[in-house]
CSV table of C-alpha atoms in Angstrom, one decimal:
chain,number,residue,atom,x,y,z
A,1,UNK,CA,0.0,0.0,0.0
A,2,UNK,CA,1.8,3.2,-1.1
A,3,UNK,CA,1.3,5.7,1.8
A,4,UNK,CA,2.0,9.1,-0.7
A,5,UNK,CA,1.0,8.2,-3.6
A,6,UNK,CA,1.5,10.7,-7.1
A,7,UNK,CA,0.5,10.6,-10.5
A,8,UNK,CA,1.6,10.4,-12.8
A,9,UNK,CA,5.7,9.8,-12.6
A,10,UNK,CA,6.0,11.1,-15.8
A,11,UNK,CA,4.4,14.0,-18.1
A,12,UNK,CA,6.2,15.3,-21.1
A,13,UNK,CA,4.3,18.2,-22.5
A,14,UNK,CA,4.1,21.5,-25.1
A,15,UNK,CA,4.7,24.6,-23.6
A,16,UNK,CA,1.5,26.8,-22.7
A,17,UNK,CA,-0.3,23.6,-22.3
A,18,UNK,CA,-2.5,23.3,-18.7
A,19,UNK,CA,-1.2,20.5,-16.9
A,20,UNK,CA,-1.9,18.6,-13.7
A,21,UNK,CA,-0.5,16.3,-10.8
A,22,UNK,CA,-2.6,14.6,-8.4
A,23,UNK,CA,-1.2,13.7,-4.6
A,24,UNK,CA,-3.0,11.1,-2.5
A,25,UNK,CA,-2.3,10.2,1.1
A,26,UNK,CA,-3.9,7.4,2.8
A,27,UNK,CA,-2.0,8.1,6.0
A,28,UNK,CA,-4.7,10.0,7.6
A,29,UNK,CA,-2.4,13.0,7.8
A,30,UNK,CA,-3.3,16.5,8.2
A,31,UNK,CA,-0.9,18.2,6.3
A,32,UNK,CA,0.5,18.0,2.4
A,33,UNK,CA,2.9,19.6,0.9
A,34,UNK,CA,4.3,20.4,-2.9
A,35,UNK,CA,8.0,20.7,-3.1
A,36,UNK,CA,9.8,21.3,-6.4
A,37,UNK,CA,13.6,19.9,-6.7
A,38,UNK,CA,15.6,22.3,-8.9
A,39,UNK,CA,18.8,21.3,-11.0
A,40,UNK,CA,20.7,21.4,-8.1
A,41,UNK,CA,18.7,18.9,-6.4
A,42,UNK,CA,17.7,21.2,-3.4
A,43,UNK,CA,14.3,20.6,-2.2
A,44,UNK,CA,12.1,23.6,-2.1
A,45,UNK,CA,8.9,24.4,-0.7
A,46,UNK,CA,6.4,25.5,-2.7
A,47,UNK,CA,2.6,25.1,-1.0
A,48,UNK,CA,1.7,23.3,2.0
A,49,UNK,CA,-2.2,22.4,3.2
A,50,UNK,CA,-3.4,21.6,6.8
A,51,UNK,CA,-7.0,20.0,6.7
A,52,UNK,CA,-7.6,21.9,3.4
A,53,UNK,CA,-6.3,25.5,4.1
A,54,UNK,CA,-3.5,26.7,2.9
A,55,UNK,CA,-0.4,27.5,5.3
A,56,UNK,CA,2.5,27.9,3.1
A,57,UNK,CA,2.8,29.8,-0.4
A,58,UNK,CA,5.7,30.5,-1.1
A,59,UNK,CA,6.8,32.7,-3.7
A,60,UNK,CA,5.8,31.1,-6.8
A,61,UNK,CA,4.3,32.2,-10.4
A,62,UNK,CA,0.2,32.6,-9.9
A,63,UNK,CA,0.6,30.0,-12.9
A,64,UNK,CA,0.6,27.4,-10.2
A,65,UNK,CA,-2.2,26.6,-8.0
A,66,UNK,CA,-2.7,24.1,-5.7
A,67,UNK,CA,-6.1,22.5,-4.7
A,68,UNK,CA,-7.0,20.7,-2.0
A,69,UNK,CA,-10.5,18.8,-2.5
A,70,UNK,CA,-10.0,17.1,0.9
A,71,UNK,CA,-7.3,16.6,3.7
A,72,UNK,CA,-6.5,13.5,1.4
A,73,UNK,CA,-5.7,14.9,-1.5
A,74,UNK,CA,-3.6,17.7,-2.8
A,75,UNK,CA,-3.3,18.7,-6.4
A,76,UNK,CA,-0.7,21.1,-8.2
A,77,UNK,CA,-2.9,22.7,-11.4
A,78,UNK,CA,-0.2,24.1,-13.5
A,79,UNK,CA,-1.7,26.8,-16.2
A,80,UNK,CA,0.4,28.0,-19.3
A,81,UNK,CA,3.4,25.8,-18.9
A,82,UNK,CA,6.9,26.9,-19.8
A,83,UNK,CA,10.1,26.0,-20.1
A,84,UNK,CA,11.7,26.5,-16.5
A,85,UNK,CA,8.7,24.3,-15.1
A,86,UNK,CA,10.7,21.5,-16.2
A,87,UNK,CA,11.8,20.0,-12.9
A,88,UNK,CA,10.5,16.9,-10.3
A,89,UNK,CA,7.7,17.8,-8.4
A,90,UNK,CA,7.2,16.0,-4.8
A,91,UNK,CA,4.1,15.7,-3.0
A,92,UNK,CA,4.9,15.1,0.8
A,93,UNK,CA,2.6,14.5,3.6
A,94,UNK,CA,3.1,14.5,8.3
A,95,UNK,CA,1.0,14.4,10.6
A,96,UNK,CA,0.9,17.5,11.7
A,97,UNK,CA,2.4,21.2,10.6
A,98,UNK,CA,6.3,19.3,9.5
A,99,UNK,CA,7.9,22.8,11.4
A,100,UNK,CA,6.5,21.6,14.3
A,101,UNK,CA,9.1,18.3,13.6
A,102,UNK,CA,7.0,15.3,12.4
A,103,UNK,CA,8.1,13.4,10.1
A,104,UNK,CA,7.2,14.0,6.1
A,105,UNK,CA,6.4,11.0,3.7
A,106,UNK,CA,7.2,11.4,0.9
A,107,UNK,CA,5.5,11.1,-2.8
A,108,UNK,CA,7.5,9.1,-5.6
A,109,UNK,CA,8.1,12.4,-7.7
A,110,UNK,CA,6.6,13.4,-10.8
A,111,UNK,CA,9.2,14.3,-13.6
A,112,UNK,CA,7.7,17.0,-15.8
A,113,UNK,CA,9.6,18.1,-18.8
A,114,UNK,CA,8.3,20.9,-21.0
A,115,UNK,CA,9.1,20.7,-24.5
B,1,UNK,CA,15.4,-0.1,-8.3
B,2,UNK,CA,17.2,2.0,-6.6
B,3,UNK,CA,16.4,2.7,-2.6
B,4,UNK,CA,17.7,4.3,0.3
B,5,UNK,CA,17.0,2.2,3.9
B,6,UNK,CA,17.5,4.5,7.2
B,7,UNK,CA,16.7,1.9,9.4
B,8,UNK,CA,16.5,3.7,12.7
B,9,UNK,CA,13.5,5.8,13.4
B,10,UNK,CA,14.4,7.3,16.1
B,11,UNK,CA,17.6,7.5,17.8
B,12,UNK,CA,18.3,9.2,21.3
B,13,UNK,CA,21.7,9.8,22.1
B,14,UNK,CA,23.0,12.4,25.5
B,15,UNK,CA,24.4,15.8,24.4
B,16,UNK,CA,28.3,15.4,24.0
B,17,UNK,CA,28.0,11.8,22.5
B,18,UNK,CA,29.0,10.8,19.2
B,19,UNK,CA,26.2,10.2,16.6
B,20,UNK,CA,26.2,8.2,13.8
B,21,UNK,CA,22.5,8.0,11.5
B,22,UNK,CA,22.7,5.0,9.2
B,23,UNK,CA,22.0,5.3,5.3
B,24,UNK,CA,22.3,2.3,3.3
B,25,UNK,CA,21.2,2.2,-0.8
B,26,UNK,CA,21.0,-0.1,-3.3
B,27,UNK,CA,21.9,1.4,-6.8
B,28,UNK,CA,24.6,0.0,-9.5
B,29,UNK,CA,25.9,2.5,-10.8
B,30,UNK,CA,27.5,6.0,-9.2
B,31,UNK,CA,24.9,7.5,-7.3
B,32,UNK,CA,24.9,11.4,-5.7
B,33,UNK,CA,24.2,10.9,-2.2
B,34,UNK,CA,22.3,13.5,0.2
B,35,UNK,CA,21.3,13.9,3.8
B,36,UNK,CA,18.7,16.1,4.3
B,37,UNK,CA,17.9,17.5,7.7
B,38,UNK,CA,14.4,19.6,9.1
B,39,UNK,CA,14.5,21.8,12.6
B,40,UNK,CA,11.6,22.3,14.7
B,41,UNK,CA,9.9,25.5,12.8
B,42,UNK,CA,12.2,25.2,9.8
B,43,UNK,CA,12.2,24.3,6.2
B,44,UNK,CA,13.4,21.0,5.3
B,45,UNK,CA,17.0,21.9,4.2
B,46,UNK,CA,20.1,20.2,2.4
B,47,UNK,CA,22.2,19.1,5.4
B,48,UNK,CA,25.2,17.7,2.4
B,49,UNK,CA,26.0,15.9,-0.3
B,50,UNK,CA,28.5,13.6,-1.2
B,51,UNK,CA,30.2,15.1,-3.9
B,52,UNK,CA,30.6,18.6,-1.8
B,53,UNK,CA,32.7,16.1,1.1
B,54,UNK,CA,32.4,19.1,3.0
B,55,UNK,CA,31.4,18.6,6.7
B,56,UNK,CA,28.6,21.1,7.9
B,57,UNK,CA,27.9,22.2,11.3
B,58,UNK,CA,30.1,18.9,12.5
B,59,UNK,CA,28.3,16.6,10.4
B,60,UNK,CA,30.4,14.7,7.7
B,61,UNK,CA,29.1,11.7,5.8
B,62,UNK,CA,31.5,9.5,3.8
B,63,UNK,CA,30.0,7.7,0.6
B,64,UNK,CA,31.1,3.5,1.0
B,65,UNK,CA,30.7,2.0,-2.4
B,66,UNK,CA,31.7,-1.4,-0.7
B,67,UNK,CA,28.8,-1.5,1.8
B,68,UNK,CA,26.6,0.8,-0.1
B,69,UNK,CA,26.6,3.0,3.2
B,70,UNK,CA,26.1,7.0,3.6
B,71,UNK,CA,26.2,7.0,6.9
B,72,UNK,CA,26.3,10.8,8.8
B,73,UNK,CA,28.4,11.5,12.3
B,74,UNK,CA,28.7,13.6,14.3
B,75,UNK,CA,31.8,13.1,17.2
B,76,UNK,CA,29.9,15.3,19.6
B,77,UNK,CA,26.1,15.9,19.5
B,78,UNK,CA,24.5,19.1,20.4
B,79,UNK,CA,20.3,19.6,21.3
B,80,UNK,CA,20.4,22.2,18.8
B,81,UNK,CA,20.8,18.8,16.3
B,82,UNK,CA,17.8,17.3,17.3
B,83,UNK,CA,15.8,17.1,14.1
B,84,UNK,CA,14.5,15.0,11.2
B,85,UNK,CA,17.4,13.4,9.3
B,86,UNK,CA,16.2,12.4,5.7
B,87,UNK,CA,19.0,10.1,3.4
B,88,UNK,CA,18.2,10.6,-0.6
B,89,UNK,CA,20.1,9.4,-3.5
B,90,UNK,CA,19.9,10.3,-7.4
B,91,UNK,CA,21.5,9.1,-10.6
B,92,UNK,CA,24.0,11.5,-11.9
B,93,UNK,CA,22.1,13.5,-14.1
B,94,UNK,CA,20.7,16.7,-12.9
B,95,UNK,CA,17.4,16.0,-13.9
B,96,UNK,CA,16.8,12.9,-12.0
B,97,UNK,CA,14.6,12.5,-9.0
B,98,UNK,CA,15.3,12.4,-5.6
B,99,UNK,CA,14.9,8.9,-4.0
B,100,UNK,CA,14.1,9.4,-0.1
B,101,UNK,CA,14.5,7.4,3.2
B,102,UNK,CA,11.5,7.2,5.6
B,103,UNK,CA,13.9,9.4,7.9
B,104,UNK,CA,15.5,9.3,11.3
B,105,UNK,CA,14.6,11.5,14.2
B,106,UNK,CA,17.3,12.5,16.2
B,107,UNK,CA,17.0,13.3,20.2
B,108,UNK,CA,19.8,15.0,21.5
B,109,UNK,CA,19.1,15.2,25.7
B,110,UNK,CA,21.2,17.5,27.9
């Protein structure tokens, strides 16, 4: 049973398409998160949910915009894609608020390259 | 596949005492090894990476192809080092995804 589970892996696309990636958590957790790893392979934050409200948006373009249907899910819309979206998105899920130190679980990634 | 085991979940050690969080992988080829680390009320945050083999804030990690170990230390802990401890490995390429541990949490007691 995968705990953070992300699809798709993959998505190759055009540039100004609309794209989408689904997160789902069957941890019971409270909290999701979107991180995007960069060519350096840091991990940066991008949006984080606790039961469906959004705590952290960090500075991002307004093409990107995450929705939360329920605590389970979290989804990262992407409008207009361009070139620099190409990157690995992760979705990452804790109990509670991660700053307040629980421990994340993490997604499998999701490649996106923009062509 | 490639996979990255940290098989203690939580390890609990007294302030002054050496530390050593276990990282082991199974890859074939030359992997880039990571250890990521989050504070209480901080971002998760790159800790190192093996190709840097630079040692930050006492912590070093040494990459053993033989036992497919990435194992970090610390020779004295501090409490300010209590935190989540994540292991991740990648191919070479700078497009390839992170692979993560489930993560060790470390308790550094006074």
């Amino acid at each position: 049973d995968t705990a953070v589970s992300q699809t798709p892996k993959y998505l190759v696309t055009q540039m100004g398409n609309d794209k989408s990636i689904k997160c789902e958590q069957n941890l019971g957790h409270d909290t999701m998160y979107w991180y995007k790893q960069d060519s350096k392979k840091f991990l940066k934050i991008m949006f984080s949910y606790n039961n469906k409200e959004l705590i952290i948006n960090e500075t991002v373009p307004n093409r990107f915009s995450p929705k939360s249907p329920d605590k389970a899910h979290l989804n990262l819309h992407i409008n207009s894609l361009e070139l620099g979206d190409s990157a690995v998105y992760f979705c990452a899920s804790s109990q509670d608020w991660a700053e307040t130190n629980e421990k994340l679980f993490f997604g499998s990634g999701t490649q996106l390259s923009v062509l | 596949a490639q996979r990255v085991t940290q098989p203690e979940k939580l390890l609990s050690v007294f302030k002054g005492a050496p530390v050593e969080l276990k990282c082991n992988y199974s890859y074939s080829g030359s992997p880039e090894l990571f250890w990521y680390v989050q504070y209480s009320r901080q971002r998760l945050q790159l800790l190192l990476r093996h190709i840097s083999r630079e040692s930050i804030k006492g912590f070093t990690a040494d990459l053993n192809k033989g036992e497919t170990s990435f194992h970090l230390k610390k020779p004295f802990a501090q409490e300010e080092d209590s935190a989540m401890y994540y292991c991740a490995l990648s191919r070479p390429r700078n497009t390839d995804k992170l692979i993560f541990g489930t993560g060790t949490r470390l308790q550094v007691f006074p």
